[in-house]
Amino acid sequence: MTGQAGTDRVLIEQADGVMTLTLNRPDKKNALTRAMYKALAEAIESADADPAVRCILIQANGDMFTAGNDLSDFAEVAAGDGAATQAREGGNPLLMALGRSKTPLVAAVHGRAVGIGVTMLLHCDLVYVAEDALLTTPFVNLALVPEAASSILLPARIGHARAFAMFVLGEAVNGATAAEWGLANAAVPAGEVRAKALAAARAVAARPPSAVAITRALMRDAGAIAAQMQREFGHFSAQLKSPEAREAFAAFAEKRAPDFSKAAT
Ligand code: COA
């Protein structure tokens, strides 16, 4: 069966047991808006409810996977916009859907993956990256803190020292290193990432579904993930409204370096 749905910013296709979600906001480097999170979350939830979907593949159009959360959305909350703040209450629907997801997830990453573009990979079961991909989680540079339970999942995957350097120093990891550290299954030439990931997704879709689902559930502590996401969300929300975050977002909008020298601790 094939099918197409979704908003124009998130393309949703279904064929041969694989639901493919394609980030499609290339002019803004696939920065993720609230509408895109909602579309992605609903797609993941619909896949969980549809036995015909055996695997989800996440990929992106344009020259990069994603520049992470839309910084103007963050800036609205930081500036005290009531509607934007209310829309964030209760958490990010994509993160919650990833935390609860039952369908195996595969990711194809090319170009840059920033922030949630990296932390979402920790919820994917198979990850293929371009050799020259660049993964960054610059939460602290934006006066924010990690989300998506990445504060436990990333150090568990790559070790505390590397995770701290990624979170706090914003150190970039290239595709080849990501594969070496176990953040990805393999790094391949950029032109081959999608095909490699699709082949893997189809292979997962062809396996006995109950055995796959049980194996995946046994490998993930969904309760611990949900609890950590909640803990992170409390801090993230508070930081988002902090003077240091306002300075970080203003600096991005004004295309200048942030100045945290006056920030109180
Ligand atoms: N939110 C909103 N808009 C974004 C964005 C984001 N996260 N990332 C990029 N954009 C927009 C830019 O503002 C620009 O818009 P414009 O053409 O209207 O000026 C457009 O996308 C192209 O971005 P640009 O910075 O020119 O592309 P680049 O290739 O030179 O750099 C990045 C790409 C990803 C390195 C850079 O855009 C960046 O650092 N983005 C912010 C990443 C970030 O901090 N994300 C949040 C993590 S928690």
PDB file of C-alpha atoms and ligand atoms in Angstrom:
ATOM      1  CA  MET A   1       0.000   0.000   0.000  1.00  0.00           C
ATOM      2  CA  THR A   2       1.174   3.516  -0.697  1.00  0.00           C
ATOM      3  CA  GLY A   3      -0.231   6.760   0.564  1.00  0.00           C
ATOM      4  CA  GLN A   4       0.628  10.419   1.185  1.00  0.00           C
ATOM      5  CA  ALA A   5      -0.543  12.772   3.898  1.00  0.00           C
ATOM      6  CA  GLY A   6       0.744  15.431   6.297  1.00  0.00           C
ATOM      7  CA  THR A   7       1.400  19.161   6.127  1.00  0.00           C
ATOM      8  CA  ASP A   8       3.669  20.558   3.438  1.00  0.00           C
ATOM      9  CA  ARG A   9       6.384  20.929   6.112  1.00  0.00           C
ATOM     10  CA  VAL A  10       6.248  17.254   7.073  1.00  0.00           C
ATOM     11  CA  LEU A  11       5.635  14.822   4.231  1.00  0.00           C
ATOM     12  CA  ILE A  12       4.143  11.485   5.194  1.00  0.00           C
ATOM     13  CA  GLU A  13       4.251   8.486   2.894  1.00  0.00           C
ATOM     14  CA  GLN A  14       3.468   4.857   3.480  1.00  0.00           C
ATOM     15  CA  ALA A  15       4.632   1.901   1.406  1.00  0.00           C
ATOM     16  CA  ASP A  16       5.617  -1.713   2.036  1.00  0.00           C
ATOM     17  CA  GLY A  17       5.075  -1.484   5.807  1.00  0.00           C
ATOM     18  CA  VAL A  18       7.276   1.637   6.148  1.00  0.00           C
ATOM     19  CA  MET A  19       5.925   5.060   7.054  1.00  0.00           C
ATOM     20  CA  THR A  20       8.376   7.701   5.843  1.00  0.00           C
ATOM     21  CA  LEU A  21       8.350  11.113   7.543  1.00  0.00           C
ATOM     22  CA  THR A  22      10.281  13.741   5.573  1.00  0.00           C
ATOM     23  CA  LEU A  23      11.107  17.106   7.141  1.00  0.00           C
ATOM     24  CA  ASN A  24      10.376  19.603   4.399  1.00  0.00           C
ATOM     25  CA  ARG A  25      11.202  23.159   5.405  1.00  0.00           C
ATOM     26  CA  PRO A  26      14.500  23.493   3.564  1.00  0.00           C
ATOM     27  CA  ASP A  27      14.438  27.306   3.339  1.00  0.00           C
ATOM     28  CA  LYS A  28      14.669  27.426   7.161  1.00  0.00           C
ATOM     29  CA  LYS A  29      17.020  24.455   7.389  1.00  0.00           C
ATOM     30  CA  ASN A  30      14.113  22.269   8.577  1.00  0.00           C
ATOM     31  CA  ALA A  31      13.870  24.197  11.860  1.00  0.00           C
ATOM     32  CA  LEU A  32      11.005  22.557  13.715  1.00  0.00           C
ATOM     33  CA  THR A  33       7.868  24.569  14.467  1.00  0.00           C
ATOM     34  CA  ARG A  34       5.046  23.641  16.813  1.00  0.00           C
ATOM     35  CA  ALA A  35       2.919  22.615  13.801  1.00  0.00           C
ATOM     36  CA  MET A  36       5.691  20.308  12.585  1.00  0.00           C
ATOM     37  CA  TYR A  37       6.045  18.703  16.035  1.00  0.00           C
ATOM     38  CA  LYS A  38       2.302  18.090  16.084  1.00  0.00           C
ATOM     39  CA  ALA A  39       2.321  16.542  12.592  1.00  0.00           C
ATOM     40  CA  LEU A  40       5.254  14.282  13.497  1.00  0.00           C
ATOM     41  CA  ALA A  41       3.702  13.244  16.802  1.00  0.00           C
ATOM     42  CA  GLU A  42       0.361  12.424  15.188  1.00  0.00           C
ATOM     43  CA  ALA A  43       2.085  10.380  12.495  1.00  0.00           C
ATOM     44  CA  ILE A  44       4.029   8.359  15.076  1.00  0.00           C
ATOM     45  CA  GLU A  45       0.862   7.781  17.100  1.00  0.00           C
ATOM     46  CA  SER A  46      -1.074   6.735  13.998  1.00  0.00           C
ATOM     47  CA  ALA A  47       1.701   4.290  13.084  1.00  0.00           C
ATOM     48  CA  ASP A  48       1.500   2.749  16.553  1.00  0.00           C
ATOM     49  CA  ALA A  49      -2.237   2.208  16.022  1.00  0.00           C
ATOM     50  CA  ASP A  50      -1.884   0.774  12.500  1.00  0.00           C
ATOM     51  CA  PRO A  51      -0.673  -2.824  12.209  1.00  0.00           C
ATOM     52  CA  ALA A  52       0.167  -2.189   8.543  1.00  0.00           C
ATOM     53  CA  VAL A  53       2.995   0.132   9.645  1.00  0.00           C
ATOM     54  CA  ARG A  54       5.933  -1.993  10.776  1.00  0.00           C
ATOM     55  CA  CYS A  55       8.625   0.682  10.810  1.00  0.00           C
ATOM     56  CA  ILE A  56       8.977   4.482  10.653  1.00  0.00           C
ATOM     57  CA  LEU A  57      11.736   6.175   8.660  1.00  0.00           C
ATOM     58  CA  ILE A  58      12.664   9.796   9.437  1.00  0.00           C
ATOM     59  CA  GLN A  59      14.605  11.796   6.839  1.00  0.00           C
ATOM     60  CA  ALA A  60      14.830  15.356   5.546  1.00  0.00           C
ATOM     61  CA  ASN A  61      14.794  17.350   2.334  1.00  0.00           C
ATOM     62  CA  GLY A  62      17.265  20.173   1.669  1.00  0.00           C
ATOM     63  CA  ASP A  63      20.903  20.489   2.657  1.00  0.00           C
ATOM     64  CA  MET A  64      20.573  19.377   6.260  1.00  0.00           C
ATOM     65  CA  PHE A  65      18.568  17.112   8.550  1.00  0.00           C
ATOM     66  CA  THR A  66      17.372  19.901  10.849  1.00  0.00           C
ATOM     67  CA  ALA A  67      18.623  23.084  12.540  1.00  0.00           C
ATOM     68  CA  GLY A  68      16.602  22.019  15.599  1.00  0.00           C
ATOM     69  CA  ASN A  69      13.784  23.857  17.284  1.00  0.00           C
ATOM     70  CA  ASP A  70      12.590  27.003  15.531  1.00  0.00           C
ATOM     71  CA  LEU A  71      14.386  29.719  17.478  1.00  0.00           C
ATOM     72  CA  SER A  72      11.671  32.300  16.825  1.00  0.00           C
ATOM     73  CA  ASP A  73       9.193  29.974  18.587  1.00  0.00           C
ATOM     74  CA  PHE A  74      11.602  29.832  21.552  1.00  0.00           C
ATOM     75  CA  ALA A  75      12.082  33.605  21.424  1.00  0.00           C
ATOM     76  CA  GLU A  76       8.308  34.173  21.662  1.00  0.00           C
ATOM     77  CA  VAL A  77       8.173  32.161  24.889  1.00  0.00           C
ATOM     78  CA  ALA A  78      11.281  33.891  26.218  1.00  0.00           C
ATOM     79  CA  ALA A  79       9.668  37.267  25.503  1.00  0.00           C
ATOM     80  CA  GLY A  80       6.601  36.280  27.551  1.00  0.00           C
ATOM     81  CA  ASP A  81       4.170  35.644  24.667  1.00  0.00           C
ATOM     82  CA  GLY A  82       1.144  34.084  26.432  1.00  0.00           C
ATOM     83  CA  ALA A  83      -0.098  31.974  23.503  1.00  0.00           C
ATOM     84  CA  ALA A  84       3.360  30.615  22.728  1.00  0.00           C
ATOM     85  CA  THR A  85       3.936  29.796  26.402  1.00  0.00           C
ATOM     86  CA  GLN A  86       0.575  28.065  26.723  1.00  0.00           C
ATOM     87  CA  ALA A  87       1.251  26.037  23.572  1.00  0.00           C
ATOM     88  CA  ARG A  88       4.394  24.658  25.219  1.00  0.00           C
ATOM     89  CA  GLU A  89       2.679  23.694  28.454  1.00  0.00           C
ATOM     90  CA  GLY A  90       2.573  19.950  28.960  1.00  0.00           C
ATOM     91  CA  GLY A  91       5.691  19.399  26.880  1.00  0.00           C
ATOM     92  CA  ASN A  92       6.700  18.825  23.298  1.00  0.00           C
ATOM     93  CA  PRO A  93       4.261  16.410  21.581  1.00  0.00           C
ATOM     94  CA  LEU A  94       7.004  14.913  19.406  1.00  0.00           C
ATOM     95  CA  LEU A  95       9.141  14.056  22.419  1.00  0.00           C
ATOM     96  CA  MET A  96       6.204  12.502  24.205  1.00  0.00           C
ATOM     97  CA  ALA A  97       5.282  10.479  21.110  1.00  0.00           C
ATOM     98  CA  LEU A  98       8.891   9.306  20.741  1.00  0.00           C
ATOM     99  CA  GLY A  99       9.015   8.326  24.399  1.00  0.00           C
ATOM    100  CA  ARG A 100       5.794   6.278  24.094  1.00  0.00           C
ATOM    101  CA  SER A 101       6.383   4.956  20.563  1.00  0.00           C
ATOM    102  CA  LYS A 102       5.999   1.242  19.894  1.00  0.00           C
ATOM    103  CA  THR A 103       6.913   1.217  16.210  1.00  0.00           C
ATOM    104  CA  PRO A 104      10.619   0.825  15.406  1.00  0.00           C
ATOM    105  CA  LEU A 105      12.229   4.009  14.110  1.00  0.00           C
ATOM    106  CA  VAL A 106      15.014   4.419  11.575  1.00  0.00           C
ATOM    107  CA  ALA A 107      16.718   7.744  10.774  1.00  0.00           C
ATOM    108  CA  ALA A 108      18.637   8.978   7.713  1.00  0.00           C
ATOM    109  CA  VAL A 109      20.764  12.006   8.631  1.00  0.00           C
ATOM    110  CA  HIS A 110      22.666  14.227   6.225  1.00  0.00           C
ATOM    111  CA  GLY A 111      24.210  17.650   6.699  1.00  0.00           C
ATOM    112  CA  ARG A 112      23.697  19.204  10.098  1.00  0.00           C
ATOM    113  CA  ALA A 113      21.542  17.852  12.881  1.00  0.00           C
ATOM    114  CA  VAL A 114      21.146  20.353  15.727  1.00  0.00           C
ATOM    115  CA  GLY A 115      19.561  20.039  19.175  1.00  0.00           C
ATOM    116  CA  ILE A 116      16.420  17.941  18.966  1.00  0.00           C
ATOM    117  CA  GLY A 117      17.691  16.786  15.565  1.00  0.00           C
ATOM    118  CA  VAL A 118      20.286  14.825  17.531  1.00  0.00           C
ATOM    119  CA  THR A 119      18.328  13.975  20.660  1.00  0.00           C
ATOM    120  CA  MET A 120      15.513  12.417  18.603  1.00  0.00           C
ATOM    121  CA  LEU A 121      18.106   9.986  17.210  1.00  0.00           C
ATOM    122  CA  LEU A 122      18.473   8.528  20.703  1.00  0.00           C
ATOM    123  CA  HIS A 123      14.895   7.251  20.287  1.00  0.00           C
ATOM    124  CA  CYS A 124      15.590   5.744  16.875  1.00  0.00           C
ATOM    125  CA  ASP A 125      16.538   2.082  16.718  1.00  0.00           C
ATOM    126  CA  LEU A 126      18.711   2.292  13.626  1.00  0.00           C
ATOM    127  CA  VAL A 127      20.519   5.469  12.578  1.00  0.00           C
ATOM    128  CA  TYR A 128      22.420   6.032   9.324  1.00  0.00           C
ATOM    129  CA  VAL A 129      24.441   9.211   8.917  1.00  0.00           C
ATOM    130  CA  ALA A 130      26.365  10.835   6.107  1.00  0.00           C
ATOM    131  CA  GLU A 131      30.114  10.618   6.720  1.00  0.00           C
ATOM    132  CA  ASP A 132      30.274  14.416   6.612  1.00  0.00           C
ATOM    133  CA  ALA A 133      27.157  15.000   8.713  1.00  0.00           C
ATOM    134  CA  LEU A 134      27.650  17.298  11.718  1.00  0.00           C
ATOM    135  CA  LEU A 135      25.797  16.608  14.950  1.00  0.00           C
ATOM    136  CA  THR A 136      25.537  19.300  17.636  1.00  0.00           C
ATOM    137  CA  THR A 137      23.516  19.736  20.826  1.00  0.00           C
ATOM    138  CA  PRO A 138      24.239  23.383  21.758  1.00  0.00           C
ATOM    139  CA  PHE A 139      21.578  23.632  24.467  1.00  0.00           C
ATOM    140  CA  VAL A 140      23.826  25.390  26.970  1.00  0.00           C
ATOM    141  CA  ASN A 141      25.038  27.896  24.364  1.00  0.00           C
ATOM    142  CA  LEU A 142      21.376  28.919  24.123  1.00  0.00           C
ATOM    143  CA  ALA A 143      21.083  29.027  27.931  1.00  0.00           C
ATOM    144  CA  LEU A 144      18.910  25.901  27.751  1.00  0.00           C
ATOM    145  CA  VAL A 145      19.286  22.366  29.079  1.00  0.00           C
ATOM    146  CA  PRO A 146      19.039  18.978  27.342  1.00  0.00           C
ATOM    147  CA  GLU A 147      15.639  17.438  26.522  1.00  0.00           C
ATOM    148  CA  ALA A 148      14.219  14.194  25.085  1.00  0.00           C
ATOM    149  CA  ALA A 149      15.698  12.331  28.090  1.00  0.00           C
ATOM    150  CA  SER A 150      19.044  12.960  26.401  1.00  0.00           C
ATOM    151  CA  SER A 151      20.538  13.951  29.754  1.00  0.00           C
ATOM    152  CA  ILE A 152      20.549  10.232  30.572  1.00  0.00           C
ATOM    153  CA  LEU A 153      20.397   8.628  27.120  1.00  0.00           C
ATOM    154  CA  LEU A 154      23.365  10.477  25.582  1.00  0.00           C
ATOM    155  CA  PRO A 155      25.902   9.815  28.382  1.00  0.00           C
ATOM    156  CA  ALA A 156      24.639   6.220  28.516  1.00  0.00           C
ATOM    157  CA  ARG A 157      25.362   5.893  24.795  1.00  0.00           C
ATOM    158  CA  ILE A 158      28.684   7.734  24.414  1.00  0.00           C
ATOM    159  CA  GLY A 159      29.972   8.325  27.954  1.00  0.00           C
ATOM    160  CA  HIS A 160      29.774  11.331  30.286  1.00  0.00           C
ATOM    161  CA  ALA A 161      32.848  13.209  29.044  1.00  0.00           C
ATOM    162  CA  ARG A 162      31.819  13.204  25.374  1.00  0.00           C
ATOM    163  CA  ALA A 163      28.194  13.995  26.216  1.00  0.00           C
ATOM    164  CA  PHE A 164      29.204  16.900  28.476  1.00  0.00           C
ATOM    165  CA  ALA A 165      31.399  18.360  25.727  1.00  0.00           C
ATOM    166  CA  MET A 166      28.481  18.123  23.292  1.00  0.00           C
ATOM    167  CA  PHE A 167      25.943  19.626  25.700  1.00  0.00           C
ATOM    168  CA  VAL A 168      28.010  22.293  27.418  1.00  0.00           C
ATOM    169  CA  LEU A 169      30.734  23.182  24.914  1.00  0.00           C
ATOM    170  CA  GLY A 170      28.497  22.571  21.901  1.00  0.00           C
ATOM    171  CA  GLU A 171      31.204  20.365  20.374  1.00  0.00           C
ATOM    172  CA  ALA A 172      30.272  19.006  16.951  1.00  0.00           C
ATOM    173  CA  VAL A 173      30.540  15.312  16.120  1.00  0.00           C
ATOM    174  CA  ASN A 174      30.899  14.272  12.499  1.00  0.00           C
ATOM    175  CA  GLY A 175      29.154  11.305  10.945  1.00  0.00           C
ATOM    176  CA  ALA A 176      32.144   9.002  11.008  1.00  0.00           C
ATOM    177  CA  THR A 177      32.748   9.714  14.716  1.00  0.00           C
ATOM    178  CA  ALA A 178      29.035   9.333  15.483  1.00  0.00           C
ATOM    179  CA  ALA A 179      29.172   5.812  14.044  1.00  0.00           C
ATOM    180  CA  GLU A 180      32.395   5.052  15.935  1.00  0.00           C
ATOM    181  CA  TRP A 181      30.791   6.210  19.232  1.00  0.00           C
ATOM    182  CA  GLY A 182      27.619   4.200  18.703  1.00  0.00           C
ATOM    183  CA  LEU A 183      25.362   7.182  18.041  1.00  0.00           C
ATOM    184  CA  ALA A 184      24.772   5.737  14.583  1.00  0.00           C
ATOM    185  CA  ASN A 185      24.882   2.287  13.015  1.00  0.00           C
ATOM    186  CA  ALA A 186      26.949   3.398  10.050  1.00  0.00           C
ATOM    187  CA  ALA A 187      28.338   6.452   8.297  1.00  0.00           C
ATOM    188  CA  VAL A 188      28.033   6.293   4.520  1.00  0.00           C
ATOM    189  CA  PRO A 189      28.605   8.730   1.642  1.00  0.00           C
ATOM    190  CA  ALA A 190      25.934  11.434   1.766  1.00  0.00           C
ATOM    191  CA  GLY A 191      24.317  10.295  -1.477  1.00  0.00           C
ATOM    192  CA  GLU A 192      23.729   6.818  -0.073  1.00  0.00           C
ATOM    193  CA  VAL A 193      22.178   7.629   3.322  1.00  0.00           C
ATOM    194  CA  ARG A 194      18.532   7.541   2.297  1.00  0.00           C
ATOM    195  CA  ALA A 195      18.843   4.292   0.359  1.00  0.00           C
ATOM    196  CA  LYS A 196      20.739   2.641   3.217  1.00  0.00           C
ATOM    197  CA  ALA A 197      18.150   3.714   5.781  1.00  0.00           C
ATOM    198  CA  LEU A 198      15.209   2.709   3.581  1.00  0.00           C
ATOM    199  CA  ALA A 199      16.700  -0.743   3.030  1.00  0.00           C
ATOM    200  CA  ALA A 200      17.116  -1.123   6.800  1.00  0.00           C
ATOM    201  CA  ALA A 201      13.547   0.061   7.447  1.00  0.00           C
ATOM    202  CA  ARG A 202      12.207  -2.431   4.913  1.00  0.00           C
ATOM    203  CA  ALA A 203      14.261  -5.198   6.512  1.00  0.00           C
ATOM    204  CA  VAL A 204      12.774  -4.361   9.933  1.00  0.00           C
ATOM    205  CA  ALA A 205       9.285  -4.243   8.389  1.00  0.00           C
ATOM    206  CA  ALA A 206       9.767  -7.752   6.998  1.00  0.00           C
ATOM    207  CA  ARG A 207      10.614  -9.268  10.411  1.00  0.00           C
ATOM    208  CA  PRO A 208       7.919 -10.914  12.612  1.00  0.00           C
ATOM    209  CA  PRO A 209       6.202  -7.838  14.107  1.00  0.00           C
ATOM    210  CA  SER A 210       5.427  -9.120  17.607  1.00  0.00           C
ATOM    211  CA  ALA A 211       8.984 -10.322  18.123  1.00  0.00           C
ATOM    212  CA  VAL A 212      10.292  -6.951  16.925  1.00  0.00           C
ATOM    213  CA  ALA A 213       7.898  -4.991  19.160  1.00  0.00           C
ATOM    214  CA  ILE A 214       8.640  -7.054  22.268  1.00  0.00           C
ATOM    215  CA  THR A 215      12.402  -6.888  21.666  1.00  0.00           C
ATOM    216  CA  ARG A 216      12.230  -3.121  21.288  1.00  0.00           C
ATOM    217  CA  ALA A 217      10.088  -2.685  24.414  1.00  0.00           C
ATOM    218  CA  LEU A 218      12.468  -4.886  26.437  1.00  0.00           C
ATOM    219  CA  MET A 219      15.403  -2.735  25.316  1.00  0.00           C
ATOM    220  CA  ARG A 220      13.845   0.572  26.408  1.00  0.00           C
ATOM    221  CA  ASP A 221      12.876   1.758  29.885  1.00  0.00           C
ATOM    222  CA  ALA A 222       9.851   3.791  28.766  1.00  0.00           C
ATOM    223  CA  GLY A 223       8.940   4.749  32.364  1.00  0.00           C
ATOM    224  CA  ALA A 224      12.407   6.117  33.093  1.00  0.00           C
ATOM    225  CA  ILE A 225      12.435   7.976  29.763  1.00  0.00           C
ATOM    226  CA  ALA A 226       9.072   9.636  30.479  1.00  0.00           C
ATOM    227  CA  ALA A 227      10.126  10.584  34.020  1.00  0.00           C
ATOM    228  CA  GLN A 228      13.403  12.126  32.825  1.00  0.00           C
ATOM    229  CA  MET A 229      11.618  14.046  30.071  1.00  0.00           C
ATOM    230  CA  GLN A 230       9.324  15.571  32.708  1.00  0.00           C
ATOM    231  CA  ARG A 231      12.282  16.496  34.940  1.00  0.00           C
ATOM    232  CA  GLU A 232      14.109  18.085  32.005  1.00  0.00           C
ATOM    233  CA  PHE A 233      10.967  19.900  30.873  1.00  0.00           C
ATOM    234  CA  GLY A 234      10.647  21.731  34.205  1.00  0.00           C
ATOM    235  CA  HIS A 235      14.184  23.078  33.938  1.00  0.00           C
ATOM    236  CA  PHE A 236      13.924  23.709  30.194  1.00  0.00           C
ATOM    237  CA  SER A 237      10.747  25.785  30.614  1.00  0.00           C
ATOM    238  CA  ALA A 238      12.296  27.859  33.407  1.00  0.00           C
ATOM    239  CA  GLN A 239      15.493  28.441  31.427  1.00  0.00           C
ATOM    240  CA  LEU A 240      13.512  29.432  28.343  1.00  0.00           C
ATOM    241  CA  LYS A 241      12.140  32.403  30.256  1.00  0.00           C
ATOM    242  CA  SER A 242      15.504  33.404  31.743  1.00  0.00           C
ATOM    243  CA  PRO A 243      17.356  36.637  30.875  1.00  0.00           C
ATOM    244  CA  GLU A 244      20.277  34.573  29.573  1.00  0.00           C
ATOM    245  CA  ALA A 245      18.002  32.767  27.095  1.00  0.00           C
ATOM    246  CA  ARG A 246      16.511  36.078  25.926  1.00  0.00           C
ATOM    247  CA  GLU A 247      20.052  37.265  25.238  1.00  0.00           C
ATOM    248  CA  ALA A 248      20.890  34.050  23.332  1.00  0.00           C
ATOM    249  CA  PHE A 249      17.807  34.274  21.083  1.00  0.00           C
ATOM    250  CA  ALA A 250      18.270  38.020  20.495  1.00  0.00           C
ATOM    251  CA  ALA A 251      21.869  37.332  19.486  1.00  0.00           C
ATOM    252  CA  PHE A 252      20.747  34.684  16.944  1.00  0.00           C
ATOM    253  CA  ALA A 253      18.122  37.022  15.475  1.00  0.00           C
ATOM    254  CA  GLU A 254      20.643  39.871  15.289  1.00  0.00           C
ATOM    255  CA  LYS A 255      23.336  37.564  13.836  1.00  0.00           C
ATOM    256  CA  ARG A 256      25.853  38.400  16.587  1.00  0.00           C
ATOM    257  CA  ALA A 257      27.614  36.499  19.381  1.00  0.00           C
ATOM    258  CA  PRO A 258      25.720  36.354  22.696  1.00  0.00           C
ATOM    259  CA  ASP A 259      27.096  38.174  25.738  1.00  0.00           C
ATOM    260  CA  PHE A 260      26.455  36.254  28.968  1.00  0.00           C
ATOM    261  CA  SER A 261      28.911  38.322  31.023  1.00  0.00           C
ATOM    262  CA  LYS A 262      26.086  40.061  32.918  1.00  0.00           C
ATOM    263  CA  ALA A 263      24.011  36.918  33.519  1.00  0.00           C
ATOM    264  CA  ALA A 264      23.441  36.147  37.203  1.00  0.00           C
ATOM    265  CA  THR A 265      23.867  32.565  38.429  1.00  0.00           C
TER     266      THR A 265
HETATM  267  N1  COA B   1      15.142  28.467  13.922  1.00  0.00           N
HETATM  268  C1  COA B   1      14.627  29.372  13.078  1.00  0.00           C
HETATM  269  N2  COA B   1      15.203  29.695  11.915  1.00  0.00           N
HETATM  270  C2  COA B   1      16.341  29.079  11.597  1.00  0.00           C
HETATM  271  C3  COA B   1      16.948  28.137  12.436  1.00  0.00           C
HETATM  272  C4  COA B   1      16.287  27.827  13.644  1.00  0.00           C
HETATM  273  N3  COA B   1      16.753  26.909  14.489  1.00  0.00           N
HETATM  274  N4  COA B   1      18.079  27.709  11.861  1.00  0.00           N
HETATM  275  C5  COA B   1      18.191  28.349  10.701  1.00  0.00           C
HETATM  276  N5  COA B   1      17.153  29.187  10.544  1.00  0.00           N
HETATM  277  C6  COA B   1      16.896  30.097   9.421  1.00  0.00           C
HETATM  278  C7  COA B   1      17.847  31.273   9.443  1.00  0.00           C
HETATM  279  O1  COA B   1      17.363  32.281  10.328  1.00  0.00           O
HETATM  280  C8  COA B   1      17.828  31.678   8.001  1.00  0.00           C
HETATM  281  O2  COA B   1      16.635  32.399   7.748  1.00  0.00           O
HETATM  282  P1  COA B   1      16.654  33.675   6.745  1.00  0.00           P
HETATM  283  O3  COA B   1      17.073  33.113   5.427  1.00  0.00           O
HETATM  284  O4  COA B   1      15.242  34.161   6.792  1.00  0.00           O
HETATM  285  O5  COA B   1      17.672  34.634   7.351  1.00  0.00           O
HETATM  286  C9  COA B   1      17.706  30.349   7.258  1.00  0.00           C
HETATM  287  O6  COA B   1      17.170  29.426   8.202  1.00  0.00           O
HETATM  288  C10 COA B   1      19.020  29.828   6.778  1.00  0.00           C
HETATM  289  O7  COA B   1      19.887  29.717   7.910  1.00  0.00           O
HETATM  290  P2  COA B   1      21.429  30.142   7.876  1.00  0.00           P
HETATM  291  O8  COA B   1      21.876  30.405   9.264  1.00  0.00           O
HETATM  292  O9  COA B   1      21.638  31.237   6.871  1.00  0.00           O
HETATM  293  O10 COA B   1      22.086  28.792   7.293  1.00  0.00           O
HETATM  294  P3  COA B   1      23.582  28.296   7.485  1.00  0.00           P
HETATM  295  O11 COA B   1      23.723  27.124   6.580  1.00  0.00           O
HETATM  296  O12 COA B   1      24.545  29.432   7.336  1.00  0.00           O
HETATM  297  O13 COA B   1      23.684  27.796   9.010  1.00  0.00           O
HETATM  298  C11 COA B   1      22.989  26.589  10.962  1.00  0.00           C
HETATM  299  C12 COA B   1      22.944  26.689   9.426  1.00  0.00           C
HETATM  300  C13 COA B   1      22.113  25.415  11.357  1.00  0.00           C
HETATM  301  C14 COA B   1      24.429  26.357  11.431  1.00  0.00           C
HETATM  302  C15 COA B   1      22.487  27.921  11.578  1.00  0.00           C
HETATM  303  O14 COA B   1      21.296  28.317  10.898  1.00  0.00           O
HETATM  304  C16 COA B   1      22.183  27.819  13.044  1.00  0.00           C
HETATM  305  O15 COA B   1      23.086  27.836  13.871  1.00  0.00           O
HETATM  306  N6  COA B   1      20.882  27.730  13.398  1.00  0.00           N
HETATM  307  C17 COA B   1      20.460  27.680  14.777  1.00  0.00           C
HETATM  308  C18 COA B   1      20.620  26.273  15.323  1.00  0.00           C
HETATM  309  C19 COA B   1      20.156  26.183  16.762  1.00  0.00           C
HETATM  310  O16 COA B   1      20.739  26.764  17.647  1.00  0.00           O
HETATM  311  N7  COA B   1      19.046  25.415  16.976  1.00  0.00           N
HETATM  312  C20 COA B   1      18.445  25.229  18.263  1.00  0.00           C
HETATM  313  C21 COA B   1      19.096  24.097  18.996  1.00  0.00           C
HETATM  314  S1  COA B   1      18.345  23.781  20.565  1.00  0.00           S
END
